[in-house]
Each structure stands twice: as C-alpha cells, then as structure tokens.
C-alpha positions as a Python dict, from the first residue, in 0.01 Angstrom:
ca = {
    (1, 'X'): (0, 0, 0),
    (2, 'X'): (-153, -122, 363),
    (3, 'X'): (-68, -442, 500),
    (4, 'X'): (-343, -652, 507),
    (5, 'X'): (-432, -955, 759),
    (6, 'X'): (-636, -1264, 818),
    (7, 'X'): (-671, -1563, 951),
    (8, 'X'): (-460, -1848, 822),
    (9, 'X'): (-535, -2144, 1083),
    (10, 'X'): (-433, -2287, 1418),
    (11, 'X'): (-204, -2535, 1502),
    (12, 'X'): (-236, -2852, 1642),
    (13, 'X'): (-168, -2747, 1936),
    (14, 'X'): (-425, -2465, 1940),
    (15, 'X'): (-247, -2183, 1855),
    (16, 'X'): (-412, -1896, 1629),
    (17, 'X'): (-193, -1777, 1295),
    (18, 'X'): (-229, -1496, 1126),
    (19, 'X'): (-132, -1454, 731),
    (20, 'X'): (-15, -1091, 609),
    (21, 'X'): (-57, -946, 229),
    (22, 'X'): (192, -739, 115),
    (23, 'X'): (131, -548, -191),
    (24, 'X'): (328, -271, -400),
    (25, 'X'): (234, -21, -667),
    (26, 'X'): (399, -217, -922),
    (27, 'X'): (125, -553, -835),
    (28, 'X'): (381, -753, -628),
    (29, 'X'): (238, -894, -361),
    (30, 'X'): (385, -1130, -76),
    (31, 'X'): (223, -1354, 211),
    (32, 'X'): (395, -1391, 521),
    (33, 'X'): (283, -1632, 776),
    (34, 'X'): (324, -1591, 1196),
    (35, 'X'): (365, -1945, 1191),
    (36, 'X'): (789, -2000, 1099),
    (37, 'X'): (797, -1588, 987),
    (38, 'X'): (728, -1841, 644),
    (39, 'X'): (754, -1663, 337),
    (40, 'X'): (445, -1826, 192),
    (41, 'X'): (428, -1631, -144),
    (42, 'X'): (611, -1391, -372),
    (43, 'X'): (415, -1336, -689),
    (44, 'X'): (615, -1143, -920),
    (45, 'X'): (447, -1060, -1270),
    (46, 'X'): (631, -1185, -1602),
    (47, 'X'): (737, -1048, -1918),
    (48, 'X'): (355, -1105, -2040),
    (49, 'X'): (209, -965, -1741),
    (50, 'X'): (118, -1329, -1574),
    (51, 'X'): (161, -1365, -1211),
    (52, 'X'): (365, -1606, -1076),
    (53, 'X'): (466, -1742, -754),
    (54, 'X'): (822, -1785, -753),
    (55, 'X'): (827, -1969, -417),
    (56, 'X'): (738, -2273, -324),
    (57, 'X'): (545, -2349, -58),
    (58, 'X'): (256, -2615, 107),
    (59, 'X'): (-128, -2561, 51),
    (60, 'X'): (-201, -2576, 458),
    (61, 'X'): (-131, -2517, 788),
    (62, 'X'): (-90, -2866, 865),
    (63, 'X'): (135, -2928, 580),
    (64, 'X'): (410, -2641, 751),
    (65, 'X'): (370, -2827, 1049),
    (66, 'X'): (445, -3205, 894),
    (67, 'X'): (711, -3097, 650),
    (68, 'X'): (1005, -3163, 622),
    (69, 'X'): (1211, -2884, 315),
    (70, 'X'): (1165, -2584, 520),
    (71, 'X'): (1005, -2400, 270),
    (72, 'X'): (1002, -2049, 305),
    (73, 'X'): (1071, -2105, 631),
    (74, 'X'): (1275, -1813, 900),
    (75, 'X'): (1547, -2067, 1085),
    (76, 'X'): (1790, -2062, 1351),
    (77, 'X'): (1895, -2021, 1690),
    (78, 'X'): (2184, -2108, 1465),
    (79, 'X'): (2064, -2162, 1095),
    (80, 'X'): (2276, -2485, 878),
    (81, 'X'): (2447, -2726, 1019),
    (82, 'X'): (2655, -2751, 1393),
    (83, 'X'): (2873, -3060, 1334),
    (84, 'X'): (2856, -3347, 1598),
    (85, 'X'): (2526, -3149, 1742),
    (86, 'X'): (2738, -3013, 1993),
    (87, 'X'): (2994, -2723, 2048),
    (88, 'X'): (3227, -2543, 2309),
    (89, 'X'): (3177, -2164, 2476),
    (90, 'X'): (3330, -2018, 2746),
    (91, 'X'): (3477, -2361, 2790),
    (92, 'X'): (3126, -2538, 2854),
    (93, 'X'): (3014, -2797, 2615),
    (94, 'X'): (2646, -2788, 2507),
    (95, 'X'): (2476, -3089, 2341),
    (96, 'X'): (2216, -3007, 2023),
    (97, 'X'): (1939, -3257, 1908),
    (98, 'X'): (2104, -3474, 1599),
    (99, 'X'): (1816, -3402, 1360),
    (100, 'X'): (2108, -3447, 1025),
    (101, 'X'): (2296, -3764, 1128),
    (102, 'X'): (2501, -3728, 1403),
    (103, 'X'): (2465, -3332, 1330),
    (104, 'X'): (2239, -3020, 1398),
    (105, 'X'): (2038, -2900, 1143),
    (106, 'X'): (1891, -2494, 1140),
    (107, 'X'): (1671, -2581, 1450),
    (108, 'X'): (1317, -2555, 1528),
    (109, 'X'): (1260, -2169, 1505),
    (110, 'X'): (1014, -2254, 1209),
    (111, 'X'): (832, -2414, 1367),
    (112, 'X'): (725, -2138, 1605),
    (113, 'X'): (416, -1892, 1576),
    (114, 'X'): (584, -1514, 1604),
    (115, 'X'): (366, -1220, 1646),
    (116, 'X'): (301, -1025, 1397),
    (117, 'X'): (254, -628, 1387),
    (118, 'X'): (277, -320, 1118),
    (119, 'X'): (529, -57, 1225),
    (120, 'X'): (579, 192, 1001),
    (121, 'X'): (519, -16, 653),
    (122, 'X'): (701, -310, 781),
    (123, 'X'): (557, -667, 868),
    (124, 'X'): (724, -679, 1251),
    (125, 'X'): (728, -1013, 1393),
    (126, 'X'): (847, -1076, 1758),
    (127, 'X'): (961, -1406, 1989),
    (128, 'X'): (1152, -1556, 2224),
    (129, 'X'): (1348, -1800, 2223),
    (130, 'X'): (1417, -1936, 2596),
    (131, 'X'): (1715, -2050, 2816),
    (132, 'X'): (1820, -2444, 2678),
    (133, 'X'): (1629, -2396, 2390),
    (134, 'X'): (1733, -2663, 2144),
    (135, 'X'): (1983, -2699, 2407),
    (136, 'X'): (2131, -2358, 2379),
    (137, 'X'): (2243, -2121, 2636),
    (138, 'X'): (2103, -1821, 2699),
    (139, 'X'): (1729, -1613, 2629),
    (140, 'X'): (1705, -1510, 2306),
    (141, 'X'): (1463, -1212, 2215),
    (142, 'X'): (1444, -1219, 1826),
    (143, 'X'): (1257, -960, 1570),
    (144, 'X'): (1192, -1032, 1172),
    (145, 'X'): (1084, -717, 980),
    (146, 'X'): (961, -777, 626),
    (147, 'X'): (934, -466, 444),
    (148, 'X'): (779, -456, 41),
    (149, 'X'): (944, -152, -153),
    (150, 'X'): (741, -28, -486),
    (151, 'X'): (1081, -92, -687),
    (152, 'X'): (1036, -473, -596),
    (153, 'X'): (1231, -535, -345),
    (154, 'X'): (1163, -810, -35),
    (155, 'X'): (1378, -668, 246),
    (156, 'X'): (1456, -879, 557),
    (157, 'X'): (1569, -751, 845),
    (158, 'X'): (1703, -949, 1156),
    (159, 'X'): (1762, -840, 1506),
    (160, 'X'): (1841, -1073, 1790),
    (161, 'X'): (1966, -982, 2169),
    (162, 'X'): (2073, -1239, 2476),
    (163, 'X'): (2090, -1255, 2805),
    (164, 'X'): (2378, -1499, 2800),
    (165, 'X'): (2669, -1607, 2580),
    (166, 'X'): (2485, -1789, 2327),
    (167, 'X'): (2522, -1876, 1923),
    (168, 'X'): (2326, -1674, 1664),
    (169, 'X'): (2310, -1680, 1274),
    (170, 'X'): (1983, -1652, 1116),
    (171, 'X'): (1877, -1740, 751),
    (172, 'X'): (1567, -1734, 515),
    (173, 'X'): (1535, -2063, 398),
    (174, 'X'): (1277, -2002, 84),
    (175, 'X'): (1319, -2201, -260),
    (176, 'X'): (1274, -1960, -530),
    (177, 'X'): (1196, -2084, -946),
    (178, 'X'): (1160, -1785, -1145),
    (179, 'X'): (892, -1962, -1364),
    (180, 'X'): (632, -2058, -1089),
    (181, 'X'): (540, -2319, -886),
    (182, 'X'): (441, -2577, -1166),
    (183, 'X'): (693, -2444, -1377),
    (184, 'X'): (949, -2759, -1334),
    (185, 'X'): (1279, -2769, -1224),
    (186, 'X'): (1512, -2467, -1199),
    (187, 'X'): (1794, -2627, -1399),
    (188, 'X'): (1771, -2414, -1742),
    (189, 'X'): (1748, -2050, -1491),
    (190, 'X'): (2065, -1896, -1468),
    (191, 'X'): (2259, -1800, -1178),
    (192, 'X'): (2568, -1550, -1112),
    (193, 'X'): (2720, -1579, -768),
    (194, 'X'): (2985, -1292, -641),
    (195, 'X'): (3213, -1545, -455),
    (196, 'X'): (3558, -1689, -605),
    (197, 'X'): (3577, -1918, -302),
    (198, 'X'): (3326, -2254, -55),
    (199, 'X'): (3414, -2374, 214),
    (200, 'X'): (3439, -2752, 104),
    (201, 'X'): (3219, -3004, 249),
    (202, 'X'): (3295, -3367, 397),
    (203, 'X'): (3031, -3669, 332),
    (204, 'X'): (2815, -3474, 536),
    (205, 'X'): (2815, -3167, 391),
    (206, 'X'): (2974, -3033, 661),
    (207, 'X'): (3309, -2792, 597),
    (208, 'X'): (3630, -2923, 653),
    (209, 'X'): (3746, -2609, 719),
    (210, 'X'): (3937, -2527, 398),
    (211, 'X'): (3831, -2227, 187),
    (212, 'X'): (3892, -2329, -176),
    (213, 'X'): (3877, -2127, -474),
    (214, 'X'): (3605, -2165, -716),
    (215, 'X'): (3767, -2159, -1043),
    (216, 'X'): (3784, -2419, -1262),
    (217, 'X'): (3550, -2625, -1077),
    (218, 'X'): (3178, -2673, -1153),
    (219, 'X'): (3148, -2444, -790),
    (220, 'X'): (3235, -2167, -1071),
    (221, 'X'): (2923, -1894, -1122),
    (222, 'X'): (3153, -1603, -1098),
    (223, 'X'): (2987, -1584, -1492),
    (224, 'X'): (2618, -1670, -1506),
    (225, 'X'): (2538, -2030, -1655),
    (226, 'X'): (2233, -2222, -1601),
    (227, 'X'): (2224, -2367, -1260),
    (228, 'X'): (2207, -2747, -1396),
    (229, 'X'): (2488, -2758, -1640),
    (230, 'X'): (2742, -2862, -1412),
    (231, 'X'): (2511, -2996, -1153),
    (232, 'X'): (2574, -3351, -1263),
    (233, 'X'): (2960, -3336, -1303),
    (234, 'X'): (3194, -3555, -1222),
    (235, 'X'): (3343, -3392, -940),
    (236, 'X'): (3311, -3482, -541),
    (237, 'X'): (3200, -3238, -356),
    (238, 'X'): (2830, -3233, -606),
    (239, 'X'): (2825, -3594, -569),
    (240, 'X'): (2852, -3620, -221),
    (241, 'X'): (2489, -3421, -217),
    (242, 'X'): (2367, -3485, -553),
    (243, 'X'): (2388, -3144, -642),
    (244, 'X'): (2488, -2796, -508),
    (245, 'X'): (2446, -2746, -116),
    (246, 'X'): (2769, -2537, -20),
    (247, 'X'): (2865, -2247, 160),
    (248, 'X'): (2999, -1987, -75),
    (249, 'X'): (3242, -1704, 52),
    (250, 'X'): (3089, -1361, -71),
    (251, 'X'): (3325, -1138, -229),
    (252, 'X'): (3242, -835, -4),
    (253, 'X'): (3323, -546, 153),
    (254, 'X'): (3215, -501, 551),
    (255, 'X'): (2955, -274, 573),
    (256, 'X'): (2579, -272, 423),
    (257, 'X'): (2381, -444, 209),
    (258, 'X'): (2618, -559, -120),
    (259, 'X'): (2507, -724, -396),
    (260, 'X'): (2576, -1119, -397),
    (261, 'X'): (2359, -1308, -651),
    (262, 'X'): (2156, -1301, -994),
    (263, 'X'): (1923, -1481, -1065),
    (264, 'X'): (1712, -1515, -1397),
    (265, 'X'): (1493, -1675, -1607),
    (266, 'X'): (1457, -1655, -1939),
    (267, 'X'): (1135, -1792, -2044),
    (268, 'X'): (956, -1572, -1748),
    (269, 'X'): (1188, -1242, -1819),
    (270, 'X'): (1186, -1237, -1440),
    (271, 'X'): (1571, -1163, -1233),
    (272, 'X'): (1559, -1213, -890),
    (273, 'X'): (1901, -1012, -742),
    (274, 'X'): (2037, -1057, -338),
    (275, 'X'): (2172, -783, -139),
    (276, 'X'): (2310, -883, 203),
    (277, 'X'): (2537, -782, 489),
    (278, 'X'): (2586, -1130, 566),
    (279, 'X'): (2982, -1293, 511),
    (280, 'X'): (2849, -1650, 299),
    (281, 'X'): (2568, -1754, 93),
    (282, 'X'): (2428, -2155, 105),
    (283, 'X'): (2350, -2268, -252),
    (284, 'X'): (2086, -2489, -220),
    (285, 'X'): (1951, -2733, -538),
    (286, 'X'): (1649, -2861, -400),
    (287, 'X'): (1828, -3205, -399),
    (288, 'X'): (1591, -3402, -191),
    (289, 'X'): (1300, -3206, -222),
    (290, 'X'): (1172, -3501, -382),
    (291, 'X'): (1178, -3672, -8),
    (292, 'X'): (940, -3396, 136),
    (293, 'X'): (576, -3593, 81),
    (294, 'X'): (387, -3296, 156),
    (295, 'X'): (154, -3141, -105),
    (296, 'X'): (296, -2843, -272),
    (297, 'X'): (70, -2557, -379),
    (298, 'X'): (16, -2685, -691),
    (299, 'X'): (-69, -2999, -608),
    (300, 'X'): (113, -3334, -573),
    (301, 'X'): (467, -3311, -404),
    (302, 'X'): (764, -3086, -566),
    (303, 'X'): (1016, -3297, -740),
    (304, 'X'): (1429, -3298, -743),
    (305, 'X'): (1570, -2940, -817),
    (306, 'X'): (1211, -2763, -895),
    (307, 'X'): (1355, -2485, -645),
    (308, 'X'): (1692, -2327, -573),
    (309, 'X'): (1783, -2154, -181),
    (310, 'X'): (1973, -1868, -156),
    (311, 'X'): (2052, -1864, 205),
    (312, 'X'): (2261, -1584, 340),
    (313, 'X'): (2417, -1681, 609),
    (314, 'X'): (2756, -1708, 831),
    (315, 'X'): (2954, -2045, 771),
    (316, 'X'): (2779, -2347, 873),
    (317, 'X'): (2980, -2511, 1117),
    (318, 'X'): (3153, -2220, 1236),
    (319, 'X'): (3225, -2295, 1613),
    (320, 'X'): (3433, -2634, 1474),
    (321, 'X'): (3632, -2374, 1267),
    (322, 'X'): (3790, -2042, 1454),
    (323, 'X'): (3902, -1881, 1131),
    (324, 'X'): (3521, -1842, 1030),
    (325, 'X'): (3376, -1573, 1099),
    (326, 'X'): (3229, -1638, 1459),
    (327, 'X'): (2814, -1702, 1543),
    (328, 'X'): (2882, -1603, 1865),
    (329, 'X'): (2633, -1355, 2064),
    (330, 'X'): (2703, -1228, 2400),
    (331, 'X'): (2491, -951, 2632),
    (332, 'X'): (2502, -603, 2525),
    (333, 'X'): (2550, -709, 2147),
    (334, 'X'): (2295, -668, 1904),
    (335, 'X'): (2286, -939, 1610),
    (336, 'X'): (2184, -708, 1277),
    (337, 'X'): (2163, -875, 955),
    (338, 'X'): (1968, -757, 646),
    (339, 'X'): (1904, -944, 310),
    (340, 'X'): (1755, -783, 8),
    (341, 'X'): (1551, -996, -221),
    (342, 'X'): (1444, -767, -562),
    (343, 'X'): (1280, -868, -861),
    (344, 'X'): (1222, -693, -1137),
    (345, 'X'): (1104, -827, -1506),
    (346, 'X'): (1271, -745, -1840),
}
C-alpha cells in the first residue's frame, strides 16, 4: 500500500517533523517519525482480530524530546555503551560526553530530525552527522530505510559512509510487549534467543571482555521460557542491573539476514521473530523504565519491565576489547546492516 505522510510537530527549536503510515495488505500498519527515525507504532492484529500496538512510545513531540528510555528511538554514531567515554584510533585519543557515569551512552542521533522520502516502497530517511560530533572524528553521511512487507515483516536497513576514520554501529532501540501498550509488563511473554554465549558485564554493565557461555545460568534462552522467570535470580550479573541488559553473542553464520530471536505471547497469539546480519543482540528488560517520567501513549508513565529491547548490534564496548568484532569505519567502506522485525499471529 502507499506511504502516507503528515505533519507530526516542530521542535523546540523550530524544526518541522513529518510522521509516515505504513500499511500492508494484511492491516499492519507502522508510524515512523523524522524526528530520531523513531519507530512510533507497530500495530499488529491479535488472535481475535484486535489491534495492538506492540511498542511503546510517548503521546508528543515534546515528550521525544524530554525523554529519557529511547523509545523507539534510531541511535548511534556508536549505539550502547563506550567505556570511560573515550577511546583510541589511529593512535589519537578522542573524549565522548559521560551521559552513563563516567561512560558513553548510544549518543544523540535520536535526537535528530532526518529527512524523510519514499523510494521505491521504502520509508528513506537521510542525515549527517558532522566532523566532532559527540566528539567523534570524521563526517558521517547516514541513511535508514524502513520497508513494510505484506507477510509482516518491519525491515531496517542501515547504510553509513565517512570521510575519516571514525566508529560506527547502529541499533533500533524500540521496546516491544506483544500484548499492547497497557497490557502490563512483559514478564509472562516468552523469549528464545539463538546465542549459547554474553559478553559479561562489570557494575556498569559494561563487558569485561570475557565471552561466557550461557548454559546453566539464568542468561540461558537457547529454549524459550518466559522472560521473567529467571529475571529475579540470584545470580550477579541480573543483579547488577536489576534485570537482563547484556550483550548476547548470536550463533551465526557471516552473511545475510539469520534468524536470532522469538518472541511470543500467549494471551495475544502474536510472535514477533528477528532476522539480522548483525554479530550480538542487547537484551534489554525495561529495568528503569520506571525512571522515564514522560507520559506513555496510554497515559501515565510505563512501569518496570512493561517492554523488552531487542537491539542488534556489535559489542558494546568494543574499542576497549580487540577480540570483538571491531566498530571501526574508515573512507571507502560502506557500513551495511539489516534487521528484520516480522510478526505474524497464530
């Protein structure tokens, strides 16, 4: 179906943003925003024909700009966490804003206005990030394509080019329960994960570097459970965050898009899958969503775990850690990543 458009609002600052409608033969439609590439809506229908949103997101403008939970949110230059907000290339150090303790946290690409264009069925959106951005080296020109298939799938599709040596890894950060907005936490919805291995976290849920294996530790979704039944264990690395925000190592081949998550609920019938050609995937409980005082949709602020993140991703941290695979982007390369969202109801 056409991509629709229409005004959304302008920013503080002035600038104009423009919300697109995505819609598919099947009645699942999607709202992106220019402002962040946000991912304001997914409505997905359920087992009794119901729509539901199954993302969370603010009720205005002004809301995206004062929040805090990145919902829905496109982030980078380098998306999770850069520990000690600063890192070496080429020999050169570069300092980072500390905006996560002493650390760097996704950066401020959400909270640019891209914009927007249809090309060929897709939502294109286009911007640039320049020279000491965030304190980063190098221009950044960066493209997000959202394309809406009729067999339910969300694709993303991520392009990024640089005029200098720089550091690129770019994420979706949207919080996804499979029962709506006002349908409570996400606790009871199952999850399968295709990774026997995280990267373990300190106290501030940065890695340490070592890659340890999954089994027989709550970190364990290599078989679906429900995503709260270990979620209050008594094991470190969930207490440290009160909950699950790790890095897991996809079990993967190189190449395109593979399979790397299931996600379900039972009450709506709806399964969310992700396909990606990224290396890790950051598990993300909605720990502290409770801290974001924003208005949700629905009204009133979202509470602790009422949304899980699947963020595809490379390894947070990576320049601290040379055996990860490497963020780096240098002239003449072309950053490609593509992650698959698709939903389908039984």
């Amino acid at each position: 179906m056409p991509i629709r458009s229409e005004f959304y609002g302008r920013t503080q600052d002035g600038q104009e943003v423009t919300r697109y409608i995505l819609e598919n033969a099947g009645g699942m439609r999607v709202t992106v925003l220019e402002y962040g590439c946000t991912v304001e809506s997914v409505w997905v229908r359920d087992r009794s024909g119901t729509p539901r949103d199954v993302v969370l997101g603010y009720s205005t403008l002004a809301d995206y700009e004062r929040g805090n939970a990145f919902l829905g949110a496109f982030v980078g230059r380098c998306a999770n966490r850069i520990e000690g907000a600063r890192f070496v290339l080429d020999g050169k150090t570069y300092m980072l804003p500390a905006n996560d303790g002493k650390n760097h946290l996704h950066g401020t690409f959400s909270r640019r206005v891209y914009r927007g264009g249809i090309e060929g069925g897709s939502l294109v959106l286009r911007g640039t990030s320049p020279a000491g951005d965030d304190g980063f080296p190098g221009t950044v020109d960066v493209c997000v394509a959202y394309t809406l298939t009729d067999d339910g799938a969300l694709v993303m599709d991520y392009t990024a080019v640089t005029d200098a040596p720089t550091l690129v890894n770019l994420t979706n950060h949207s919080y996804f329960n499979l029962e709506g907005q006002s349908g409570g936490n996400v606790l009871e919805q199952t999850l399968w994960l295709n990774a026997s291995a995280f990267t373990e976290g300190n106290a501030e849920t940065c890695p340490t570097g070592r890659i340890l294996p999954v089994a027989g530790t709550p970190m364990d979704f290599t078989a679906a459970k429900p995503i709260g039944r270990d979620i209050r264990a008594d094991y470190g690395q969930l207490k440290l965050c009160r909950g699950y925000d790790h890095n897991f190592v996809l079990d993967k081949a190189a190449g395109g898009p593979e399979l790397a998550a299931r996600a379900h609920s039972e009450k709506t019938g709806i399964t969310m899958e992700v396909y990606t050609t990224q290396p890790g995937l950051q598990l993300y409980t909605g720990n502290f969503l409770a801290d974001d005082v924003r208005p949700g949709e629905t009204g009133g602020a979202y509470g602790q775990y009422q949304g899980f993140c699947l963020e595809t991703q490379h390894y947070p941290c990576a320049p601290s850690h040379p055996q990860f695979p490497s963020v780096e982007l240098r002239p003449g390369q072309t950053y490609h990543e593509i992650t698959i969202y698709r939903f389908r109801t039984e």
